[in-house]
Tab-separated table of C-alpha atoms in Angstrom:
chain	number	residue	atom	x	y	z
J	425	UNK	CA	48.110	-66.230	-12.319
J	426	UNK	CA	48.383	-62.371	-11.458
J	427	UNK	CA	46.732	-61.451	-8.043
J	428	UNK	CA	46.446	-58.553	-5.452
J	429	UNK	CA	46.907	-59.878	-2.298
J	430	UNK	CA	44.433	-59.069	-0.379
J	431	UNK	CA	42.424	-61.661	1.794
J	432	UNK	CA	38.705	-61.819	0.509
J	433	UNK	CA	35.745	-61.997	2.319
J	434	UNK	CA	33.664	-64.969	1.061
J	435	UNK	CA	30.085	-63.920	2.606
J	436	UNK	CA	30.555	-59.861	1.357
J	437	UNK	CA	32.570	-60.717	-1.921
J	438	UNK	CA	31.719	-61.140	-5.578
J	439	UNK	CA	33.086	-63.375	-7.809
J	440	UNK	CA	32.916	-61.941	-11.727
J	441	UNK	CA	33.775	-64.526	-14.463
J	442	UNK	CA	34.726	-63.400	-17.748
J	443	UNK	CA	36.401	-59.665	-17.299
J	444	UNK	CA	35.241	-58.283	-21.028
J	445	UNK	CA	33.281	-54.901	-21.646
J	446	UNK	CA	30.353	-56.144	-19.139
J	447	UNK	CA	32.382	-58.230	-16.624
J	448	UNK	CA	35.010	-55.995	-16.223
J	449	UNK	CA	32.938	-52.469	-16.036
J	450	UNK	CA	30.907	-54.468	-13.418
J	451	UNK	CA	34.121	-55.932	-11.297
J	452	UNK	CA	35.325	-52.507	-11.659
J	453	UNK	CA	32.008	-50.756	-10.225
J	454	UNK	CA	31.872	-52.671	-7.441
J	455	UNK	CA	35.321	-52.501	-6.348
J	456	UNK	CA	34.548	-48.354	-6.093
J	457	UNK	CA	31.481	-49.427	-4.625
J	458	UNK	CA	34.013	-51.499	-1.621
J	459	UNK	CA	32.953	-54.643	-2.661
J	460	UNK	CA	35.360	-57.356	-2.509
J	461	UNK	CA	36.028	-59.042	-6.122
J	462	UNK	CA	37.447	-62.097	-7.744
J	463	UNK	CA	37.984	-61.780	-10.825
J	464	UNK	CA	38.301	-64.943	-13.593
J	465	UNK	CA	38.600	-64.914	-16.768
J	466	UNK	CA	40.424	-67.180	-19.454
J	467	UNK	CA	42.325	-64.555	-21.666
J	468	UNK	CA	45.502	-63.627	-19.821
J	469	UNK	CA	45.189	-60.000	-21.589
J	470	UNK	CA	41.743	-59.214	-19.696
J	471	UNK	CA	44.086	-60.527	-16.000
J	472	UNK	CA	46.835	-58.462	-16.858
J	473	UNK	CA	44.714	-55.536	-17.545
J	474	UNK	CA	42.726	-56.070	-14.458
J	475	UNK	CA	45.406	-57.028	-12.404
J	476	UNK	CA	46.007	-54.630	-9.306
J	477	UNK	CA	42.497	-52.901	-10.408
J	478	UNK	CA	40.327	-56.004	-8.432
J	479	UNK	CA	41.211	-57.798	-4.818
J	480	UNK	CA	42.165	-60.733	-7.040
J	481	UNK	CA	42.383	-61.555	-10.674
J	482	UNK	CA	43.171	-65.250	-12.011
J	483	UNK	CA	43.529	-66.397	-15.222
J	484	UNK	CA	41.641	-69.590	-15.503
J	485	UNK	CA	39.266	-71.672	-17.708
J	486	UNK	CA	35.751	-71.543	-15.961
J	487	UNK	CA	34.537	-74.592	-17.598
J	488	UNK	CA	37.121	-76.430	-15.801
J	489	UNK	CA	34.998	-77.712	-12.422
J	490	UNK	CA	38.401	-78.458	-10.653
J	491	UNK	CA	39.917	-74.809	-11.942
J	492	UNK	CA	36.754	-73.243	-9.917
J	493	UNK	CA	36.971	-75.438	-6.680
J	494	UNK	CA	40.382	-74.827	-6.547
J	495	UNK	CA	39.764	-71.004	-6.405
J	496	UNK	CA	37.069	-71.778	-3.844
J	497	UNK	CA	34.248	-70.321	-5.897
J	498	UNK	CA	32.232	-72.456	-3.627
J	499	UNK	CA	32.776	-70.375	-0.752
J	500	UNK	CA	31.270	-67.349	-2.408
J	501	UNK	CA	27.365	-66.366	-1.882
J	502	UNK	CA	27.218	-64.374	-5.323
J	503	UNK	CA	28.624	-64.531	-8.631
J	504	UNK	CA	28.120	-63.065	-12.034
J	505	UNK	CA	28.463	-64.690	-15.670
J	506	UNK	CA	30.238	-62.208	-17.762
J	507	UNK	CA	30.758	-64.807	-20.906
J	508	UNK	CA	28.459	-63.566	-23.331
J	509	UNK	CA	29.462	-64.383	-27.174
J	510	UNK	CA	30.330	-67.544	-26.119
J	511	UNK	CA	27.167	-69.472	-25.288
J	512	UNK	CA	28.549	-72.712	-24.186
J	513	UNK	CA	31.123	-71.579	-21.682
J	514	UNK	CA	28.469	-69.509	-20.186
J	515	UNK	CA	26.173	-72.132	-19.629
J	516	UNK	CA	28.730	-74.014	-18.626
J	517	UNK	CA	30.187	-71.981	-15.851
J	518	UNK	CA	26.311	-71.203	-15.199
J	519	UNK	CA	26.259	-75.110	-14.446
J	520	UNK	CA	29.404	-75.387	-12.634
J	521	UNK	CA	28.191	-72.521	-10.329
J	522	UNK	CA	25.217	-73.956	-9.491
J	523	UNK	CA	26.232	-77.754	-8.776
J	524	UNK	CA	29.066	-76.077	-6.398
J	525	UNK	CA	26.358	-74.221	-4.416
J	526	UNK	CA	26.675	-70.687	-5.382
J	527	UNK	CA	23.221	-69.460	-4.260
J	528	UNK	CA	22.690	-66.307	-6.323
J	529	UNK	CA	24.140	-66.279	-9.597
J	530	UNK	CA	23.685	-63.305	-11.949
J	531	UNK	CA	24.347	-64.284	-16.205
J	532	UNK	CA	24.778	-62.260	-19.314
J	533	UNK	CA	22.436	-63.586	-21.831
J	534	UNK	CA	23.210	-62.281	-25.813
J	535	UNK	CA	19.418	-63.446	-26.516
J	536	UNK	CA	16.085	-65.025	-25.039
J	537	UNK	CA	16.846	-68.569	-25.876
J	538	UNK	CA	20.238	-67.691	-23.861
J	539	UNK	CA	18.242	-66.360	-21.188
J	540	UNK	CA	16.146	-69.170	-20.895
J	541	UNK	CA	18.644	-72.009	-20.927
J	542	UNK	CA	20.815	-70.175	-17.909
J	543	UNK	CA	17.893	-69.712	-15.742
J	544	UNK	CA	17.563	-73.514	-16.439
J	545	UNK	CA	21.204	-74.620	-14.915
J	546	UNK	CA	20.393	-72.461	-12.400
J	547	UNK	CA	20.639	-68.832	-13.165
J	548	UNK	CA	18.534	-66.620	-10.701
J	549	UNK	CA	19.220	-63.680	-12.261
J	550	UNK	CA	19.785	-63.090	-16.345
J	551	UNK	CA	20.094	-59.455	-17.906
J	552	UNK	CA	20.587	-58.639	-21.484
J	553	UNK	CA	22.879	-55.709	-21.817
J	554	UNK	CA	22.280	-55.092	-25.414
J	555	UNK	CA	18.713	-55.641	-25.378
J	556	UNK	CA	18.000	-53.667	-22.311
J	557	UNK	CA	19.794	-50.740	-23.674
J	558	UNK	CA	17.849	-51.078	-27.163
J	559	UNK	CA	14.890	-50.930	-25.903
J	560	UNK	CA	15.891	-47.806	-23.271
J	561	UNK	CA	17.094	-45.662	-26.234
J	562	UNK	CA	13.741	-46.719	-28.477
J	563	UNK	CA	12.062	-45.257	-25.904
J	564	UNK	CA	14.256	-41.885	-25.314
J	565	UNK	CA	13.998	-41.984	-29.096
J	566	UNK	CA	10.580	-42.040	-29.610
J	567	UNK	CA	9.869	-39.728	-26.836
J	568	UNK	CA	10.073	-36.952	-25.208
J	569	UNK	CA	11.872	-37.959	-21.906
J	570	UNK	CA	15.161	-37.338	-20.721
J	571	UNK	CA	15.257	-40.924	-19.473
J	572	UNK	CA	13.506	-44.218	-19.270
J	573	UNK	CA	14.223	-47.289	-17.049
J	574	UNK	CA	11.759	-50.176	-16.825
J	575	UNK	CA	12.220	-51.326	-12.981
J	576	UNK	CA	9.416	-54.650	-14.025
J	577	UNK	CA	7.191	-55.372	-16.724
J	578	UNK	CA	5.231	-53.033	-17.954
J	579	UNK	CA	6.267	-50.532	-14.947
J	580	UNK	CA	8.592	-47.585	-15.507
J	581	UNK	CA	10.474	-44.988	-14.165
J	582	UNK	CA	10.835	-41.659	-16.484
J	583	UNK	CA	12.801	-38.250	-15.938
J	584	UNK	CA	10.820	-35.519	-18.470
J	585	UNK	CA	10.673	-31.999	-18.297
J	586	UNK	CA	7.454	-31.199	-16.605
J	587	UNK	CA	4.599	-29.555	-18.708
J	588	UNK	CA	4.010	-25.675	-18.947
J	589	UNK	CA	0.578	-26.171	-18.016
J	590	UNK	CA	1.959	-27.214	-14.540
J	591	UNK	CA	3.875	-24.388	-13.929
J	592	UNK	CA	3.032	-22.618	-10.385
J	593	UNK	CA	0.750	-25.028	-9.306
J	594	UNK	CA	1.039	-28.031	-6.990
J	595	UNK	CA	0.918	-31.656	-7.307
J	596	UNK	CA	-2.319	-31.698	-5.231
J	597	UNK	CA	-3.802	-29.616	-7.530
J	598	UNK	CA	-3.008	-30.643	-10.452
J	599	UNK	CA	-4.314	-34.415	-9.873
J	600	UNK	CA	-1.473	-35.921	-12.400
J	601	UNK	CA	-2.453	-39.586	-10.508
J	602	UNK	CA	-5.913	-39.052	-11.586
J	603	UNK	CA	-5.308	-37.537	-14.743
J	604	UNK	CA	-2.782	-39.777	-16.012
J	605	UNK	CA	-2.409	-42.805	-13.416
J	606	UNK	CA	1.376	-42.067	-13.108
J	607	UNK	CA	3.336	-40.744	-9.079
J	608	UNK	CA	5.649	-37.997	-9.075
J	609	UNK	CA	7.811	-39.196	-7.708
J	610	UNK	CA	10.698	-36.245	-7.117
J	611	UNK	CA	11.265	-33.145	-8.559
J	612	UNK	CA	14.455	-30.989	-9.614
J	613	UNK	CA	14.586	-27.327	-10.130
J	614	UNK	CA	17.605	-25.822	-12.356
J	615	UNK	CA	20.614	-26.352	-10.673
J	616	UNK	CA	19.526	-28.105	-8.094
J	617	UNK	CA	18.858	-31.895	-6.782
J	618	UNK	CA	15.863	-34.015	-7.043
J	619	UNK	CA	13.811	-33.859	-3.404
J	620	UNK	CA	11.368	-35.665	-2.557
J	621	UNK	CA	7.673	-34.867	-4.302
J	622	UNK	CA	4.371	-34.209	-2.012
J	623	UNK	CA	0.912	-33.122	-2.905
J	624	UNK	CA	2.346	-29.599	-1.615
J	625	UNK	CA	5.341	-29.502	-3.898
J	626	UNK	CA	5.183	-26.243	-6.523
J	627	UNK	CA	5.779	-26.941	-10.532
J	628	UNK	CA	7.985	-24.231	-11.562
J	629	UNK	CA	8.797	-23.527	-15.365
J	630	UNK	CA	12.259	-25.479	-16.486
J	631	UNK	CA	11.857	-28.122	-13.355
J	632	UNK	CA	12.085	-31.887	-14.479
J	633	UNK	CA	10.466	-34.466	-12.737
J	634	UNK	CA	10.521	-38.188	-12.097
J	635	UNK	CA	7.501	-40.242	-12.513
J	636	UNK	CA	6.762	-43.733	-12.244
J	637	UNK	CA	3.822	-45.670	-13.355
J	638	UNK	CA	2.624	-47.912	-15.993
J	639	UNK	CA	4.497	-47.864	-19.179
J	640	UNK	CA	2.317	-46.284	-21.820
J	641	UNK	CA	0.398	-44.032	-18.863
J	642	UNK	CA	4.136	-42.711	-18.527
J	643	UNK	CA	5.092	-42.174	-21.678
J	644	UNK	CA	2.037	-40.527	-22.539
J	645	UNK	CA	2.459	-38.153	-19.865
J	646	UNK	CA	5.929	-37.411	-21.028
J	647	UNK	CA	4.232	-36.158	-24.500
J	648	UNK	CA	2.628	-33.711	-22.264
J	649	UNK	CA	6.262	-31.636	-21.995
């Protein structure tokens, strides 16, 4: 067992199971993010390398229902899933979680049938890394925006050069809502930060805006750049 000693608060703290390329770049976030972590994870590599990088790190087999209620996983709110390639120590832990009480546990899922079968034991959150990132590069792909995130189904949030024809004219008057059924939603001049959009806000040539909306009104209005 290799540990910082630190004392963790339960109610504000995370605890991340399975510290490989997702479970550890997540622990990691949210410790520069000042969120207390646990980290667990079976491989004694992945606690030695995260070892004095987390509030604690324990080596320990998460399948193990007396392994996790030692560590008083049951006294934590939230906790993610990190096991991916392994499907049955995912669901397992998944399982475990739930029938200690965790009340909001977030899974890795390497496919839909995954997915599924988490949300099942008890899952209330399930992301697919890989997927999620195939289908955001399809898009940038595809397209002509600089970036794509789907925030719910068939609802997206693009960043895409805005359109010559827009150039010196406002968002009032140019009617994009109308036009295309998509918001701008902020706006960023070269060199500068995104601010807020209104209906007075001036297109200039270069700027590149967000815009949310529907998924195909989106990207169509992206092809507009």
């Amino acid at each position: 067992m290799a540990e910082k000693k630190n004392r963790v608060d339960h109610d504000a703290a995370v605890v991340v199971i399975g510290l490989g390329r997702f479970g550890g770049s997540l622990a990691a976030e949210l410790v520069v993010r000042g969120v207390e972590v646990l980290g667990v994870d079976s491989d004694s590599r992945n606690v030695q390398e995260f070892s004095g990088r987390l509030t604690h790190v324990v080596c320990a087999d998460s399948t193990d229902p007396e392994a996790l209620t030692q560590l008083g996983v049951a006294e934590f709110g939230r906790a993610v899933v990190g096991i991916g390639t392994d499907i049955e120590s995912s669901i397992l832990t998944t399982s475990i979680l739930t029938d200690l009480g965790v009340s909001d546990i977030w899974a890795k899922a390497i496919s839909r049938q995954h997915a599924r079968i988490l949300q099942r034991v008890g899952a209330r959150h399930v992301v697919q890394p890989e997927a999620d990132m195939g289908e955001r590069v399809a898009h940038l792909v595809t397209g002509r925006m600089l970036d794509y995130v789907e925030v719910d189904e068939e609802y997206a949030l693009i960043k895409t050069k805005a359109p010559g024809w827009a150039a010196g004219r406002t968002l009032g008057d140019l009617g994009i809502r109308t036009e295309y059924g998509v918001t701008v939603v902020a706006v960023k001049k070269p060199g500068e930060k995104f601010t807020y959009a209104t209906s007075q806000t001036v297109i200039g040539s270069g700027d590149t805006l967000l815009v949310a909306g529907d998924t195909d009104q989106a990207e169509r209005f992206s092809e507009e750049t």
